[in-house]
PDB file of C-alpha atoms in Angstrom:
ATOM      1  CA  MET B   1      10.302  -5.287  56.231  1.00  0.00           C
ATOM      2  CA  THR B   2       7.283  -7.356  57.282  1.00  0.00           C
ATOM      3  CA  LYS B   3       5.900  -7.735  60.281  1.00  0.00           C
ATOM      4  CA  VAL B   4       3.731  -9.563  62.320  1.00  0.00           C
ATOM      5  CA  LYS B   5       0.744  -7.526  64.676  1.00  0.00           C
ATOM      6  CA  VAL B   6      -2.307  -7.655  66.705  1.00  0.00           C
ATOM      7  CA  ALA B   7      -4.949  -5.313  65.226  1.00  0.00           C
ATOM      8  CA  GLY B   8      -7.966  -4.151  65.940  1.00  0.00           C
ATOM      9  CA  PHE B   9      -8.122  -6.271  69.545  1.00  0.00           C
ATOM     10  CA  GLY B  10     -11.013  -4.821  71.715  1.00  0.00           C
ATOM     11  CA  VAL B  11     -10.462  -4.874  75.652  1.00  0.00           C
ATOM     12  CA  SER B  12     -12.239  -4.140  78.142  1.00  0.00           C
ATOM     13  CA  LEU B  13     -11.594  -1.320  81.037  1.00  0.00           C
ATOM     14  CA  ASP B  14     -10.849  -4.554  83.219  1.00  0.00           C
ATOM     15  CA  GLY B  15      -8.498  -6.368  80.815  1.00  0.00           C
ATOM     16  CA  PHE B  16     -10.670  -8.930  78.829  1.00  0.00           C
ATOM     17  CA  ALA B  17     -10.703  -9.586  75.022  1.00  0.00           C
ATOM     18  CA  ALA B  18     -13.498 -11.625  74.529  1.00  0.00           C
ATOM     19  CA  GLY B  19     -16.598 -12.198  76.863  1.00  0.00           C
ATOM     20  CA  ALA B  20     -17.148 -15.921  78.379  1.00  0.00           C
ATOM     21  CA  ALA B  21     -19.057 -18.971  77.106  1.00  0.00           C
ATOM     22  CA  GLN B  22     -18.265 -19.143  73.400  1.00  0.00           C
ATOM     23  CA  SER B  23     -21.050 -20.762  71.149  1.00  0.00           C
ATOM     24  CA  LEU B  24     -23.153 -20.511  68.038  1.00  0.00           C
ATOM     25  CA  GLU B  25     -25.283 -17.740  69.733  1.00  0.00           C
ATOM     26  CA  ASN B  26     -23.018 -15.332  70.862  1.00  0.00           C
ATOM     27  CA  PRO B  27     -19.359 -16.278  68.524  1.00  0.00           C
ATOM     28  CA  LEU B  28     -17.525 -13.510  71.134  1.00  0.00           C
ATOM     29  CA  GLY B  29     -18.742 -15.269  74.028  1.00  0.00           C
ATOM     30  CA  LEU B  30     -21.401 -13.201  76.637  1.00  0.00           C
ATOM     31  CA  ARG B  31     -21.286  -9.072  76.371  1.00  0.00           C
ATOM     32  CA  GLY B  32     -18.378  -9.443  73.728  1.00  0.00           C
ATOM     33  CA  PRO B  33     -19.572  -7.328  71.537  1.00  0.00           C
ATOM     34  CA  GLU B  34     -20.061  -3.820  74.176  1.00  0.00           C
ATOM     35  CA  LEU B  35     -15.997  -4.289  72.813  1.00  0.00           C
ATOM     36  CA  PHE B  36     -16.148  -3.594  69.255  1.00  0.00           C
ATOM     37  CA  GLN B  37     -19.099  -0.791  69.495  1.00  0.00           C
ATOM     38  CA  TRP B  38     -16.318   1.558  68.285  1.00  0.00           C
ATOM     39  CA  PHE B  39     -15.605  -1.093  65.577  1.00  0.00           C
ATOM     40  CA  PHE B  40     -19.005  -2.267  64.643  1.00  0.00           C
ATOM     41  CA  PRO B  41     -20.540   1.290  63.358  1.00  0.00           C
ATOM     42  CA  THR B  42     -17.419   2.304  60.659  1.00  0.00           C
ATOM     43  CA  ARG B  43     -17.376   2.545  57.220  1.00  0.00           C
ATOM     44  CA  THR B  44     -14.595  -0.789  56.820  1.00  0.00           C
ATOM     45  CA  PHE B  45     -16.921  -2.634  58.898  1.00  0.00           C
ATOM     46  CA  ARG B  46     -19.720  -1.956  56.711  1.00  0.00           C
ATOM     47  CA  GLN B  47     -18.424  -2.759  53.953  1.00  0.00           C
ATOM     48  CA  MET B  48     -17.028  -6.006  54.789  1.00  0.00           C
ATOM     49  CA  GLN B  49     -21.078  -6.535  55.406  1.00  0.00           C
ATOM     50  CA  GLY B  50     -21.902  -4.947  51.876  1.00  0.00           C
ATOM     51  CA  LYS B  51     -23.374  -1.862  52.982  1.00  0.00           C
ATOM     52  CA  GLU B  52     -22.279   1.043  51.137  1.00  0.00           C
ATOM     53  CA  ASP B  53     -22.781   3.399  54.490  1.00  0.00           C
ATOM     54  CA  GLY B  54     -21.114   3.480  57.931  1.00  0.00           C
ATOM     55  CA  GLU B  55     -18.810   5.839  59.563  1.00  0.00           C
ATOM     56  CA  THR B  56     -15.687   7.835  58.876  1.00  0.00           C
ATOM     57  CA  GLY B  57     -12.936   9.590  61.194  1.00  0.00           C
ATOM     58  CA  LEU B  58     -10.751   8.436  63.552  1.00  0.00           C
ATOM     59  CA  ASP B  59     -12.646   4.662  64.632  1.00  0.00           C
ATOM     60  CA  ASP B  60     -12.606   3.885  60.686  1.00  0.00           C
ATOM     61  CA  GLU B  61      -8.949   4.870  60.618  1.00  0.00           C
ATOM     62  CA  PHE B  62      -8.242   2.274  63.325  1.00  0.00           C
ATOM     63  CA  ALA B  63     -10.342  -0.255  61.947  1.00  0.00           C
ATOM     64  CA  ARG B  64      -8.648   0.177  58.021  1.00  0.00           C
ATOM     65  CA  ARG B  65      -4.987  -0.388  59.497  1.00  0.00           C
ATOM     66  CA  ALA B  66      -6.820  -2.997  61.357  1.00  0.00           C
ATOM     67  CA  MET B  67      -7.805  -5.064  57.754  1.00  0.00           C
ATOM     68  CA  GLU B  68      -5.938  -3.847  54.808  1.00  0.00           C
ATOM     69  CA  GLY B  69      -2.081  -4.584  53.996  1.00  0.00           C
ATOM     70  CA  PHE B  70      -2.298  -8.447  55.511  1.00  0.00           C
ATOM     71  CA  GLY B  71      -0.310 -10.780  53.330  1.00  0.00           C
ATOM     72  CA  ALA B  72      -1.731 -13.843  56.167  1.00  0.00           C
ATOM     73  CA  PHE B  73      -3.172 -14.309  59.287  1.00  0.00           C
ATOM     74  CA  ILE B  74      -2.976 -16.683  61.689  1.00  0.00           C
ATOM     75  CA  LEU B  75      -5.683 -17.325  64.012  1.00  0.00           C
ATOM     76  CA  GLY B  76      -6.536 -19.731  67.127  1.00  0.00           C
ATOM     77  CA  ARG B  77      -9.501 -22.969  66.054  1.00  0.00           C
ATOM     78  CA  ASN B  78     -12.032 -20.787  69.323  1.00  0.00           C
ATOM     79  CA  MET B  79     -11.068 -17.765  66.244  1.00  0.00           C
ATOM     80  CA  PHE B  80     -12.241 -20.229  63.622  1.00  0.00           C
ATOM     81  CA  GLY B  81     -15.629 -21.859  64.925  1.00  0.00           C
ATOM     82  CA  PRO B  82     -16.961 -23.230  67.994  1.00  0.00           C
ATOM     83  CA  ILE B  83     -16.344 -26.667  67.726  1.00  0.00           C
ATOM     84  CA  ARG B  84     -14.280 -28.648  70.045  1.00  0.00           C
ATOM     85  CA  GLY B  85     -12.443 -31.752  69.784  1.00  0.00           C
ATOM     86  CA  GLU B  86     -11.992 -33.358  66.613  1.00  0.00           C
ATOM     87  CA  TRP B  87     -14.082 -32.502  64.024  1.00  0.00           C
ATOM     88  CA  PRO B  88     -17.339 -34.213  62.731  1.00  0.00           C
ATOM     89  CA  ASP B  89     -17.189 -33.673  59.354  1.00  0.00           C
ATOM     90  CA  ASP B  90     -16.005 -31.004  56.912  1.00  0.00           C
ATOM     91  CA  GLU B  91     -19.502 -28.592  56.971  1.00  0.00           C
ATOM     92  CA  TRP B  92     -18.083 -26.066  59.731  1.00  0.00           C
ATOM     93  CA  LYS B  93     -16.516 -23.163  57.009  1.00  0.00           C
ATOM     94  CA  GLY B  94     -16.304 -20.311  59.953  1.00  0.00           C
ATOM     95  CA  TRP B  95     -18.659 -17.600  60.757  1.00  0.00           C
ATOM     96  CA  TRP B  96     -18.297 -15.131  58.059  1.00  0.00           C
ATOM     97  CA  GLY B  97     -20.348 -17.107  54.620  1.00  0.00           C
ATOM     98  CA  ASP B  98     -18.675 -17.765  51.697  1.00  0.00           C
ATOM     99  CA  ASN B  99     -16.998 -14.437  51.651  1.00  0.00           C
ATOM    100  CA  PRO B 100     -14.221 -13.960  54.758  1.00  0.00           C
ATOM    101  CA  PRO B 101     -12.939 -11.043  55.165  1.00  0.00           C
ATOM    102  CA  TYR B 102      -9.663 -12.091  54.986  1.00  0.00           C
ATOM    103  CA  HIS B 103      -8.993 -11.873  51.397  1.00  0.00           C
ATOM    104  CA  ALA B 104      -5.125 -13.616  51.981  1.00  0.00           C
ATOM    105  CA  PRO B 105      -4.184 -16.927  53.831  1.00  0.00           C
ATOM    106  CA  THR B 106      -5.575 -17.977  56.700  1.00  0.00           C
ATOM    107  CA  PHE B 107      -3.923 -19.609  59.608  1.00  0.00           C
ATOM    108  CA  VAL B 108      -5.986 -21.733  61.329  1.00  0.00           C
ATOM    109  CA  LEU B 109      -4.487 -23.497  64.579  1.00  0.00           C
ATOM    110  CA  THR B 110      -5.696 -26.796  66.231  1.00  0.00           C
ATOM    111  CA  HIS B 111      -5.066 -30.175  66.938  1.00  0.00           C
ATOM    112  CA  TYR B 112      -6.942 -32.052  63.804  1.00  0.00           C
ATOM    113  CA  PRO B 113      -5.734 -31.841  60.606  1.00  0.00           C
ATOM    114  CA  ARG B 114      -8.446 -30.727  58.781  1.00  0.00           C
ATOM    115  CA  PRO B 115      -7.691 -30.221  54.887  1.00  0.00           C
ATOM    116  CA  SER B 116      -7.452 -26.719  53.292  1.00  0.00           C
ATOM    117  CA  ILE B 117     -10.729 -24.544  52.709  1.00  0.00           C
ATOM    118  CA  GLU B 118     -10.764 -22.590  49.924  1.00  0.00           C
ATOM    119  CA  MET B 119     -13.284 -19.460  49.597  1.00  0.00           C
ATOM    120  CA  LEU B 120     -14.595 -17.016  47.747  1.00  0.00           C
ATOM    121  CA  GLY B 121     -12.866 -13.379  47.894  1.00  0.00           C
ATOM    122  CA  GLY B 122      -8.733 -15.078  48.312  1.00  0.00           C
ATOM    123  CA  THR B 123      -9.637 -16.411  51.958  1.00  0.00           C
ATOM    124  CA  THR B 124      -7.812 -19.682  52.129  1.00  0.00           C
ATOM    125  CA  PHE B 125      -7.710 -21.304  55.402  1.00  0.00           C
ATOM    126  CA  HIS B 126      -4.944 -23.842  56.441  1.00  0.00           C
ATOM    127  CA  PHE B 127      -4.628 -25.155  59.567  1.00  0.00           C
ATOM    128  CA  VAL B 128      -2.100 -26.550  61.013  1.00  0.00           C
ATOM    129  CA  THR B 129      -0.992 -28.800  64.024  1.00  0.00           C
ATOM    130  CA  GLU B 130       1.988 -27.931  64.697  1.00  0.00           C
ATOM    131  CA  GLY B 131       1.778 -25.624  66.971  1.00  0.00           C
ATOM    132  CA  ILE B 132       2.348 -21.250  66.560  1.00  0.00           C
ATOM    133  CA  GLU B 133       6.367 -21.834  65.670  1.00  0.00           C
ATOM    134  CA  VAL B 134       5.097 -23.085  62.356  1.00  0.00           C
ATOM    135  CA  ALA B 135       2.674 -21.452  61.326  1.00  0.00           C
ATOM    136  CA  LEU B 136       3.908 -18.593  61.606  1.00  0.00           C
ATOM    137  CA  GLN B 137       6.612 -19.920  59.608  1.00  0.00           C
ATOM    138  CA  ARG B 138       4.579 -20.791  56.579  1.00  0.00           C
ATOM    139  CA  ALA B 139       2.182 -17.440  57.425  1.00  0.00           C
ATOM    140  CA  ARG B 140       5.908 -15.475  56.595  1.00  0.00           C
ATOM    141  CA  GLU B 141       6.345 -17.298  53.698  1.00  0.00           C
ATOM    142  CA  ALA B 142       2.738 -16.567  52.042  1.00  0.00           C
ATOM    143  CA  ALA B 143       2.823 -13.033  53.307  1.00  0.00           C
ATOM    144  CA  GLY B 144       5.787 -12.145  50.969  1.00  0.00           C
ATOM    145  CA  ALA B 145       6.649  -8.221  51.809  1.00  0.00           C
ATOM    146  CA  LYS B 146       3.581  -7.827  53.025  1.00  0.00           C
ATOM    147  CA  ASP B 147       2.770  -8.236  57.233  1.00  0.00           C
ATOM    148  CA  ILE B 148       1.040 -10.718  58.873  1.00  0.00           C
ATOM    149  CA  LYS B 149      -1.664 -10.151  62.000  1.00  0.00           C
ATOM    150  CA  ILE B 150      -2.374 -12.010  64.438  1.00  0.00           C
ATOM    151  CA  GLY B 151      -6.293 -11.951  64.555  1.00  0.00           C
ATOM    152  CA  GLY B 152      -7.277 -13.700  67.879  1.00  0.00           C
ATOM    153  CA  GLY B 153      -8.258 -15.317  70.307  1.00  0.00           C
ATOM    154  CA  THR B 154      -7.350 -13.704  72.762  1.00  0.00           C
ATOM    155  CA  GLU B 155      -4.881 -16.813  73.437  1.00  0.00           C
ATOM    156  CA  THR B 156      -3.208 -16.858  70.407  1.00  0.00           C
ATOM    157  CA  VAL B 157      -2.543 -13.354  71.178  1.00  0.00           C
ATOM    158  CA  ARG B 158      -1.225 -13.824  74.130  1.00  0.00           C
ATOM    159  CA  GLN B 159       0.935 -17.044  72.979  1.00  0.00           C
ATOM    160  CA  TYR B 160       2.629 -14.500  70.353  1.00  0.00           C
ATOM    161  CA  ILE B 161       3.811 -11.628  72.067  1.00  0.00           C
ATOM    162  CA  GLN B 162       4.508 -14.473  75.038  1.00  0.00           C
ATOM    163  CA  ALA B 163       7.275 -15.442  72.386  1.00  0.00           C
ATOM    164  CA  GLY B 164       8.613 -12.638  71.457  1.00  0.00           C
ATOM    165  CA  HIS B 165       6.768 -12.432  67.248  1.00  0.00           C
ATOM    166  CA  VAL B 166       4.777 -10.149  67.759  1.00  0.00           C
ATOM    167  CA  ASP B 167       6.153  -6.188  66.268  1.00  0.00           C
ATOM    168  CA  GLU B 168       2.998  -3.760  67.139  1.00  0.00           C
ATOM    169  CA  ILE B 169      -0.240  -4.421  68.694  1.00  0.00           C
ATOM    170  CA  HIS B 170      -2.990  -1.949  68.114  1.00  0.00           C
ATOM    171  CA  LEU B 171      -5.766  -2.611  71.171  1.00  0.00           C
ATOM    172  CA  ALA B 172      -8.709  -0.501  71.081  1.00  0.00           C
ATOM    173  CA  LEU B 173      -9.961   0.190  74.942  1.00  0.00           C
ATOM    174  CA  ALA B 174     -13.739  -0.505  74.996  1.00  0.00           C
ATOM    175  CA  PRO B 175     -15.213   1.514  78.559  1.00  0.00           C
ATOM    176  CA  VAL B 176     -16.207  -1.109  79.706  1.00  0.00           C
ATOM    177  CA  VAL B 177     -16.193  -3.772  82.687  1.00  0.00           C
ATOM    178  CA  LEU B 178     -16.836  -7.384  81.735  1.00  0.00           C
ATOM    179  CA  GLY B 179     -16.190  -8.572  85.193  1.00  0.00           C
ATOM    180  CA  GLN B 180     -15.383 -11.741  83.828  1.00  0.00           C
ATOM    181  CA  GLY B 181     -14.111 -12.803  80.429  1.00  0.00           C
ATOM    182  CA  GLU B 182     -10.911 -14.766  78.338  1.00  0.00           C
ATOM    183  CA  PRO B 183      -7.950 -11.549  80.341  1.00  0.00           C
ATOM    184  CA  LEU B 184      -5.710 -10.546  77.546  1.00  0.00           C
ATOM    185  CA  PHE B 185      -2.701  -9.947  80.212  1.00  0.00           C
ATOM    186  CA  ASN B 186      -2.258 -12.713  82.551  1.00  0.00           C
ATOM    187  CA  GLY B 187       1.025 -13.365  82.609  1.00  0.00           C
ATOM    188  CA  LEU B 188       2.269 -10.439  80.213  1.00  0.00           C
ATOM    189  CA  ASP B 189       4.833  -8.831  81.277  1.00  0.00           C
ATOM    190  CA  LEU B 190       5.319  -5.711  77.843  1.00  0.00           C
ATOM    191  CA  HIS B 191       7.410  -3.624  79.727  1.00  0.00           C
ATOM    192  CA  ALA B 192       9.863  -6.415  80.234  1.00  0.00           C
ATOM    193  CA  LEU B 193       8.858  -7.898  76.437  1.00  0.00           C
ATOM    194  CA  GLY B 194       9.662  -4.409  74.911  1.00  0.00           C
ATOM    195  CA  TYR B 195       7.018  -2.613  74.131  1.00  0.00           C
ATOM    196  CA  ARG B 196       6.132   1.184  73.848  1.00  0.00           C
ATOM    197  CA  THR B 197       3.661   3.349  73.691  1.00  0.00           C
ATOM    198  CA  VAL B 198       3.468   4.958  69.955  1.00  0.00           C
ATOM    199  CA  GLU B 199       0.248   5.803  69.437  1.00  0.00           C
ATOM    200  CA  HIS B 200      -2.726   6.799  71.700  1.00  0.00           C
ATOM    201  CA  VAL B 201      -5.346   8.566  69.933  1.00  0.00           C
ATOM    202  CA  PRO B 202      -8.908   9.306  72.013  1.00  0.00           C
ATOM    203  CA  THR B 203     -12.769   8.108  70.241  1.00  0.00           C
ATOM    204  CA  ASP B 204     -16.218   9.164  71.273  1.00  0.00           C
ATOM    205  CA  ARG B 205     -16.095   4.837  71.967  1.00  0.00           C
ATOM    206  CA  ALA B 206     -12.592   3.590  72.629  1.00  0.00           C
ATOM    207  CA  THR B 207      -8.985   4.226  73.292  1.00  0.00           C
ATOM    208  CA  HIS B 208      -6.795   3.608  70.919  1.00  0.00           C
ATOM    209  CA  ILE B 209      -3.599   2.319  72.112  1.00  0.00           C
ATOM    210  CA  VAL B 210      -0.500   1.216  69.706  1.00  0.00           C
ATOM    211  CA  LEU B 211       2.207  -0.322  70.941  1.00  0.00           C
ATOM    212  CA  ALA B 212       5.159  -1.072  69.112  1.00  0.00           C
ATOM    213  CA  LYS B 213       9.459  -2.403  70.714  1.00  0.00           C
TER     214      LYS B 213
END
């Protein structure tokens, strides 16, 4: 049965899942990359960059699980890029170049319509203006028997969790304090929503916590 998952989602000790002031120069916000120091050295990430090196081990296992086996992805608009308001043109096609790492239909939440963009490697970006429920319905249709990943950003993840749609949440708790940024847990009562810890794996760079209903 298809599951909806959040996976490989970096969070600071004080609950921030992205830094403040996202921009073209700082896609993850100021100090946001500190949340992913567990991810960047892994073989999984290095292969996404076209490299053949990288570390194996527990962090790489969680990184691989965070990217493989998904038949569709859902992203918030800020996860797709830094542009706000009306699309000025069709030039911006995401942070990732011609071959994004998704390799599956990817649905981008936005208030402003835009034609779908077919990229290399099997990724097609579809822009959904009707809200999270319609995006999830379209993702289910596209995913078939595979799972769906809510890829971010923070507000999009929070909305899907609050709506009761997320079956499993993998948080990579980074040993850093950001002080400010995009808070993940504001307004969420994970216990009341039925989540319990099913995995708890510490590594040198993060603590991987998997919550499920």
